[in-house]
Amino acid sequence: MKKINNALLRSAFAMILGFVLVLWPEAAVTYLVITIGIFFIIPGIISLLAYFTRDTKEGELAPMFPLEGAGSILFGAWLVIMPAFFVNILMYILGALLVIAGVQQLVSLIAARKWTFIPWGFYIMPVLILLTGIMILAYPFGAAANTFVIFGIASIFYGAFELINWYKFRRKD
């Protein structure tokens, strides 16, 4: 079986996230923070379970208690319990992600020029994604729901163009 292509995964996740943010922006904000909290809790639980269920051998030094795992659980719980506190911080993170995504697509297109011709129209959407990220970073608290709708639309376009770029510019190695 062939390995899953990272561009396809990025495209799928970006488009799913975009549709959720466009359809349910107010709820998506809170649930996104809660989901991030759960993603912190799970590895913390796994590291603590691994620590407490490890095999102990006579004369062997015991490993240190996994403080990172405990901290991960505590931070994740904080995110789950108080998501409204983190919504404002999330606006900056989402804006930065759009900036990074726009730059990444531009760099990918520039790299693809080495082996194929790239029409100028392919540069429009990455530039718009980059500008949207900059706008969100400049005005994060204007209207959180509207910003999430804008981020959602940009995320859908990012995913679609990532898919198109993958299909059009993949190498036939």
Short mmCIF file of C-alpha atoms in Angstrom, two decimals:
data_model
loop_
_atom_site.label_atom_id
_atom_site.label_comp_id
_atom_site.label_asym_id
_atom_site.label_seq_id
_atom_site.Cartn_x
_atom_site.Cartn_y
_atom_site.Cartn_z
CA MET A 1 0.00 0.00 0.00
CA LYS A 2 1.31 3.44 -0.88
CA LYS A 3 1.96 5.86 1.94
CA ILE A 4 -0.56 8.63 2.51
CA ASN A 5 0.57 11.90 0.99
CA ASN A 6 0.99 14.80 3.42
CA ALA A 7 -0.51 17.26 0.93
CA LEU A 8 -3.69 15.17 0.75
CA LEU A 9 -3.95 15.05 4.55
CA ARG A 10 -3.37 18.80 4.87
CA SER A 11 -5.98 19.41 2.20
CA ALA A 12 -8.60 17.17 3.82
CA PHE A 13 -8.09 18.52 7.35
CA ALA A 14 -8.05 22.14 6.16
CA MET A 15 -11.28 21.70 4.20
CA ILE A 16 -13.06 19.89 7.06
CA LEU A 17 -11.97 22.56 9.53
CA GLY A 18 -13.07 25.27 7.10
CA PHE A 19 -16.55 23.82 6.62
CA VAL A 20 -17.04 23.45 10.38
CA LEU A 21 -15.93 27.04 11.00
CA VAL A 22 -18.19 28.41 8.26
CA LEU A 23 -21.27 26.42 9.31
CA TRP A 24 -20.95 26.80 13.11
CA PRO A 25 -18.53 29.65 13.90
CA GLU A 26 -19.69 30.40 17.46
CA ALA A 27 -19.75 26.78 18.59
CA ALA A 28 -16.62 25.93 16.63
CA VAL A 29 -14.56 28.41 18.62
CA THR A 30 -15.38 26.77 21.94
CA TYR A 31 -15.18 23.22 20.64
CA LEU A 32 -11.87 23.88 18.93
CA VAL A 33 -10.33 24.98 22.22
CA ILE A 34 -11.85 21.96 23.99
CA THR A 35 -10.49 19.64 21.28
CA ILE A 36 -7.03 21.14 21.67
CA GLY A 37 -7.35 20.52 25.41
CA ILE A 38 -8.22 16.88 24.79
CA PHE A 39 -5.19 16.60 22.51
CA PHE A 40 -3.07 17.72 25.45
CA ILE A 41 -4.77 15.36 27.93
CA ILE A 42 -4.44 12.15 25.90
CA PRO A 43 -0.61 12.04 25.59
CA GLY A 44 -0.33 13.10 29.23
CA ILE A 45 -2.49 10.16 30.31
CA ILE A 46 -0.49 7.80 28.10
CA SER A 47 2.82 8.96 29.61
CA LEU A 48 1.49 8.60 33.16
CA LEU A 49 0.07 5.15 32.42
CA ALA A 50 3.40 4.11 30.91
CA TYR A 51 5.18 5.34 34.03
CA PHE A 52 2.90 3.54 36.49
CA THR A 53 2.60 0.29 34.51
CA ARG A 54 6.29 -0.11 33.64
CA ASP A 55 8.18 -3.24 34.57
CA THR A 56 10.48 -2.67 37.51
CA LYS A 57 13.72 -4.58 37.75
CA GLU A 58 15.78 -5.18 40.86
CA GLY A 59 18.75 -2.81 41.12
CA GLU A 60 17.65 -0.58 38.24
CA LEU A 61 17.20 3.14 38.78
CA ALA A 62 13.58 4.20 38.56
CA PRO A 63 12.86 6.74 35.83
CA MET A 64 11.86 10.23 36.82
CA PHE A 65 8.19 11.01 37.22
CA PRO A 66 6.86 12.34 33.85
CA LEU A 67 6.30 15.97 34.79
CA GLU A 68 5.60 16.82 31.14
CA GLY A 69 2.75 14.30 31.12
CA ALA A 70 1.24 15.69 34.31
CA GLY A 71 1.64 19.24 33.01
CA SER A 72 0.05 18.24 29.73
CA ILE A 73 -2.97 16.82 31.58
CA LEU A 74 -3.31 19.94 33.73
CA PHE A 75 -3.02 22.31 30.77
CA GLY A 76 -5.47 20.21 28.75
CA ALA A 77 -7.92 20.20 31.62
CA TRP A 78 -7.61 23.98 31.89
CA LEU A 79 -8.41 24.30 28.18
CA VAL A 80 -11.43 22.00 28.53
CA ILE A 81 -12.77 23.67 31.68
CA MET A 82 -12.18 27.31 30.65
CA PRO A 83 -12.32 27.48 26.84
CA ALA A 84 -13.56 31.09 26.71
CA PHE A 85 -10.29 32.29 28.27
CA PHE A 86 -8.29 30.78 25.41
CA VAL A 87 -10.51 31.93 22.52
CA ASN A 88 -8.72 35.29 22.35
CA ILE A 89 -5.31 33.59 22.25
CA LEU A 90 -6.61 31.24 19.58
CA MET A 91 -7.30 34.14 17.25
CA TYR A 92 -3.59 34.93 17.13
CA ILE A 93 -2.72 31.27 16.59
CA LEU A 94 -5.20 30.90 13.73
CA GLY A 95 -3.95 34.08 12.07
CA ALA A 96 -0.37 32.82 12.35
CA LEU A 97 -1.42 29.46 10.86
CA LEU A 98 -2.90 31.22 7.82
CA VAL A 99 0.28 33.24 7.37
CA ILE A 100 2.35 30.06 7.55
CA ALA A 101 -0.02 28.23 5.17
CA GLY A 102 0.10 31.05 2.62
CA VAL A 103 3.89 31.24 2.78
CA GLN A 104 4.16 27.43 2.51
CA GLN A 105 2.01 27.38 -0.63
CA LEU A 106 4.02 30.21 -2.19
CA VAL A 107 7.28 28.41 -1.43
CA SER A 108 5.87 25.17 -2.89
CA LEU A 109 4.83 26.95 -6.08
CA ILE A 110 8.22 28.62 -6.39
CA ALA A 111 9.93 25.25 -5.91
CA ALA A 112 7.66 23.64 -8.52
CA ARG A 113 8.85 26.21 -11.09
CA LYS A 114 12.09 24.27 -11.30
CA TRP A 115 10.40 21.44 -13.20
CA THR A 116 7.24 22.96 -14.70
CA PHE A 117 5.65 26.22 -15.78
CA ILE A 118 3.36 27.80 -13.15
CA PRO A 119 0.74 30.27 -14.42
CA TRP A 120 0.53 33.49 -12.38
CA GLY A 121 -3.09 32.68 -11.42
CA PHE A 122 -1.85 29.94 -9.09
CA TYR A 123 -0.22 32.59 -6.91
CA ILE A 124 -3.45 34.51 -6.25
CA MET A 125 -4.96 32.20 -3.63
CA PRO A 126 -1.78 31.75 -1.53
CA VAL A 127 -1.39 35.55 -1.47
CA LEU A 128 -5.04 35.95 -0.40
CA ILE A 129 -4.55 33.32 2.34
CA LEU A 130 -1.43 35.15 3.51
CA LEU A 131 -3.28 38.51 3.54
CA THR A 132 -6.21 36.96 5.44
CA GLY A 133 -3.80 35.70 8.09
CA ILE A 134 -2.22 39.13 8.39
CA MET A 135 -5.69 40.72 8.68
CA ILE A 136 -6.68 38.31 11.48
CA LEU A 137 -3.41 39.06 13.30
CA ALA A 138 -3.99 42.80 12.92
CA TYR A 139 -7.68 42.74 14.02
CA PRO A 140 -8.13 39.59 16.14
CA PHE A 141 -10.90 40.91 18.37
CA GLY A 142 -13.02 42.73 15.78
CA ALA A 143 -15.60 39.98 15.68
CA ALA A 144 -14.49 36.49 16.64
CA ALA A 145 -17.32 34.69 14.84
CA ASN A 146 -16.77 36.69 11.64
CA THR A 147 -13.05 36.07 11.89
CA PHE A 148 -13.69 32.35 12.23
CA VAL A 149 -15.95 32.41 9.17
CA ILE A 150 -13.18 34.22 7.25
CA PHE A 151 -10.64 31.73 8.58
CA GLY A 152 -12.98 28.90 7.61
CA ILE A 153 -13.37 30.18 4.06
CA ALA A 154 -9.63 30.69 3.77
CA SER A 155 -9.07 27.19 5.15
CA ILE A 156 -11.44 25.71 2.54
CA PHE A 157 -9.61 27.53 -0.24
CA TYR A 158 -6.25 26.49 1.18
CA GLY A 159 -7.34 22.86 1.21
CA ALA A 160 -8.75 23.05 -2.30
CA PHE A 161 -5.66 24.71 -3.73
CA GLU A 162 -3.37 22.33 -1.84
CA LEU A 163 -5.26 19.47 -3.51
CA ILE A 164 -5.06 21.13 -6.94
CA ASN A 165 -1.36 21.89 -6.50
CA TRP A 166 -0.66 18.34 -5.37
CA TYR A 167 -2.47 16.91 -8.38
CA LYS A 168 -1.01 19.32 -10.94
CA PHE A 169 2.58 19.52 -9.69
CA ARG A 170 3.28 16.09 -8.22
CA ARG A 171 6.39 14.43 -9.50
CA LYS A 172 6.00 11.25 -11.46
CA ASP A 173 9.09 9.60 -9.87
#
